[in-house]
Each structure stands twice: as structure tokens, then as C-alpha cells.
């Protein structure tokens, strides 16, 4: 399978714990996006990388959130001191520089209890 | 402020009843407009990219069109398997992508 891969698919955590999600993009794609989606809403932009450079961050990305893309390959999204409001589907997408569009992974569903 | 608005929020059609979904946008520096299909519990599936006003793309029963202010996704003779949420997204010149809230389509047999 050469699509975008996200791990884990599901995560249940207690409030206050830290969680980390991983995204492996399509191998030749330079751009990588993170989104958050809640039920009945469209994906909300969180952050975007071109190669290893984080070019844009949404105001939604509070200081509890951090994303990295070392060496321009896989990416991680960490949420520190999770809150119940962080419960959502976290989606990763990748695209090439001149590609027709971004391709999404299946997402990581986070539940904070 | 950049905005992407999709209408209607939900649409119920009988099998074979053609209709259109709307995506209106106010974005500075539009680079492209995308349509995605999303099934429950899954990530969005890429359908089309449109780059300039007047452009049209087709795939099976779907056709996407673009003007300077909006895009339409036309569904011809839909089938129950077309039931899904259809998302519109705009890409700005700085390459980030912003989504609308989606249209939830239900096609009844």
C-alpha cells in the first residue's frame, strides 16, 4: 500500500496525558498537512510542512500542540496535557509540489476521557 | 477573511434524481479548488482539482465546474453508493488548504 499511513487508528487517553500520532506520507510527496475534524464538520487546518520546514500554523494549534517532520519524511503530532475538547479525528494528508491535490490517510481518532 | 461555504448542509435524493452541490468561496490568491468524498469514519478521498474559471472535470456520475466565486458538483442519476459527505477545499497561493463544512448526501433506493 503506497497511500498515506497514520498510526494509531484509535487512541483513548485520560485527560492530562500526552499523546503522539504518526503520519507516513506518500514517499515522493514534499508537502504534508495536519487537520482536525469533529463530527459533522469539515477538516480544520492545523499545520503544513514543505519538506522539513513547518511553513504555516493555525491559531487552533495552541502551545499544547507541536508537530515535527524530521528529514522531510514522516511527521508526528504531539498533544500535551490533553483536554476533553481535543477529542476528534486527526487527519494527515500529503501532496507533491505540482500535484493535483492532497491525499489523506484514514485518520487517528482520539478520545479523551 | 477567507471563507468556504457549502450548501446545502444535507441533501436527500431518490435514486436517479440528479442535483447539484454548491461551494462558494472568498479567498485571496486562489491556487486551486478541490472536491473530496468522505465516508463515515474514513479520511477524505480525492475527486477533482479545478484551477481556473470555466474549467470542468468529470468522473462517472460526477461533474465539477468552477466560476470566479463558486464551484458546483453535479450528480447525474445518483445511486445509493454515492451517499457520502462531499467536501470542498480551496488552496491558496501559500499552499495551505481550507475546507468547507461539507454536504451530507443520502441517495435512497
XYZ file of C-alpha atoms in Angstrom:
222
model
C 0.000 0.000 0.000
C 1.592 3.280 -1.087
C -1.004 5.641 0.353
C -0.774 7.906 3.390
C -0.491 5.876 6.585
C -1.467 7.056 10.056
C -0.799 5.369 13.367
C -2.538 4.608 15.621
C -6.036 4.443 14.129
C -7.635 4.906 17.526
C -6.360 6.326 20.811
C -8.169 6.610 24.117
C -6.353 8.629 26.749
C -7.060 10.165 30.108
C -7.302 13.915 30.455
C -3.906 15.423 31.191
C -1.891 12.731 29.422
C 0.329 13.388 26.407
C -0.305 11.658 23.089
C 1.693 11.417 19.878
C 0.428 10.488 16.422
C 2.488 9.494 13.428
C 1.911 10.094 9.713
C 3.838 8.476 6.876
C 3.119 10.380 3.648
C 3.301 9.090 0.101
C 7.039 8.743 -0.405
C 7.609 11.266 -3.195
C 5.359 13.963 -1.671
C 7.044 17.119 -0.393
C 4.033 18.651 1.328
C 2.369 17.308 4.459
C -0.729 18.669 6.179
C -2.375 18.022 9.548
C -6.080 18.605 10.079
C -8.533 18.073 12.899
C -12.122 17.040 12.227
C -15.059 16.846 14.596
C -18.393 15.207 13.882
C -20.407 16.994 11.209
C -17.673 19.479 10.393
C -15.138 19.770 7.633
C -11.439 19.278 8.381
C -9.867 22.235 10.213
C -6.351 23.162 9.146
C -3.715 22.767 11.859
C -0.318 22.975 10.197
C 1.575 22.397 6.969
C 5.115 21.300 6.098
C 7.065 21.595 2.908
C 9.863 19.052 3.256
C 11.099 19.536 6.846
C 10.047 23.187 7.133
C 6.855 23.997 9.012
C 5.508 26.829 6.860
C 2.211 27.624 8.487
C 0.407 27.005 11.761
C -3.214 27.695 12.547
C -4.272 29.697 15.593
C -6.047 26.449 16.560
C -2.608 24.974 17.232
C -2.164 26.079 20.841
C 1.113 25.724 22.685
C -0.015 22.255 23.795
C 0.271 21.076 20.193
C 3.537 20.517 18.391
C 4.307 18.967 15.043
C 7.572 17.872 13.523
C 8.760 16.447 10.257
C 12.382 15.474 10.714
C 14.270 14.953 7.468
C 11.160 15.737 5.484
C 9.772 12.212 5.704
C 7.271 11.069 8.359
C 5.631 13.548 10.684
C 4.478 13.461 14.292
C 1.794 15.477 16.016
C 2.029 15.663 19.798
C -0.663 16.937 22.132
C 0.436 17.663 25.671
C -1.871 17.758 28.711
C -4.864 16.563 26.670
C -8.293 18.057 27.307
C -11.731 16.637 26.506
C -12.074 19.246 23.776
C -9.153 17.629 21.961
C -11.329 14.604 21.158
C -11.551 14.499 17.370
C -10.285 12.762 14.260
C -6.760 13.894 13.366
C -6.113 13.653 9.641
C -2.851 13.781 7.748
C -2.558 14.496 4.028
C 0.327 14.773 1.590
C 0.846 16.195 -1.875
C 3.606 16.793 -4.383
C 4.749 20.296 -5.289
C 2.835 20.318 -8.552
C 0.299 17.664 -7.691
C -3.389 17.752 -8.467
C -4.456 17.578 -4.837
C -3.661 16.218 -1.411
C -4.249 12.605 -0.456
C -5.456 11.750 3.014
C -4.777 8.954 5.430
C -7.530 7.183 7.333
C -7.021 9.376 10.380
C -6.385 8.835 14.079
C -9.486 9.047 16.242
C -8.622 10.495 19.657
C -10.942 10.140 22.617
C -10.020 11.969 25.810
C -11.852 10.642 28.884
C -11.343 36.819 5.859
C -11.082 33.672 3.722
C -14.282 31.630 3.726
C -15.520 28.416 2.135
C -19.264 27.804 2.382
C -21.026 24.670 1.187
C -24.735 24.282 0.599
C -26.983 22.589 1.308
C -25.763 21.061 4.579
C -27.678 17.891 3.807
C -29.399 16.592 0.674
C -31.665 13.596 0.291
C -32.294 12.305 -3.224
C -34.129 9.394 -4.747
C -32.007 7.075 -6.860
C -31.804 8.600 -10.341
C -32.735 12.125 -9.189
C -29.989 14.465 -10.422
C -28.930 17.502 -8.389
C -26.062 19.897 -7.643
C -23.980 20.763 -4.588
C -22.588 24.272 -4.170
C -19.287 25.559 -2.816
C -18.886 29.326 -2.634
C -15.597 30.892 -1.607
C -13.961 34.189 -0.788
C -10.235 33.566 -0.848
C -7.389 35.866 -1.726
C -4.928 34.277 -4.103
C -6.769 31.082 -5.096
C -4.428 28.444 -6.439
C -6.915 25.610 -6.837
C -10.254 24.206 -5.677
C -10.671 20.572 -4.689
C -13.598 18.231 -4.217
C -13.400 15.261 -1.895
C -15.744 12.467 -0.896
C -15.738 11.259 2.708
C -17.398 8.116 4.031
C -18.137 7.809 7.788
C -15.046 7.093 9.873
C -12.666 7.412 6.924
C -10.336 10.043 5.533
C -11.441 12.204 2.587
C -10.984 10.667 -0.868
C -9.718 12.982 -3.595
C -12.122 13.529 -6.523
C -11.205 16.610 -8.578
C -8.992 19.674 -8.813
C -10.114 22.805 -10.648
C -7.688 25.646 -11.326
C -9.447 28.308 -13.375
C -12.912 29.691 -14.029
C -14.692 27.793 -16.770
C -12.864 24.548 -16.085
C -14.875 21.323 -15.820
C -13.893 17.821 -14.689
C -15.938 14.613 -14.891
C -15.774 11.224 -13.243
C -18.564 8.688 -13.687
C -21.770 10.364 -12.438
C -19.971 13.427 -11.065
C -19.069 16.661 -12.819
C -17.352 19.607 -11.152
C -17.416 23.157 -12.509
C -15.729 26.379 -11.367
C -16.528 30.088 -11.611
C -14.724 33.018 -10.013
C -16.863 32.795 -6.902
C -18.196 29.252 -6.651
C -17.972 25.659 -7.709
C -20.691 23.128 -8.354
C -20.602 19.368 -8.066
C -23.293 17.968 -10.328
C -24.507 14.449 -9.642
C -26.316 12.782 -12.529
C -28.646 9.843 -11.876
C -27.145 9.092 -8.441
C -27.060 5.637 -6.923
C -27.215 4.669 -3.223
C -23.441 4.085 -3.247
C -22.965 7.797 -3.951
C -24.194 8.514 -0.415
C -21.374 10.258 1.447
C -20.263 13.678 2.623
C -18.819 15.797 -0.172
C -16.179 18.315 0.869
C -14.878 21.315 -0.989
C -11.446 22.811 -0.253
C -9.540 25.806 -1.570
C -5.794 26.058 -1.848
C -4.227 29.477 -1.510
C -1.006 30.648 -3.094
C 0.855 29.867 0.145
C -0.327 26.267 -0.452
C -2.408 25.704 2.651
C -5.846 24.164 2.070
C -9.057 25.220 3.802
C -12.217 23.130 3.806
C -15.912 23.835 3.880
C -18.197 22.009 6.318
C -19.397 19.593 3.629
C -22.708 18.452 2.163
C -24.079 15.183 3.516
C -25.700 13.369 0.585
C -28.136 10.491 1.044
C -29.431 8.632 -2.008
C -32.412 6.403 -1.322
C -33.132 3.355 -3.500
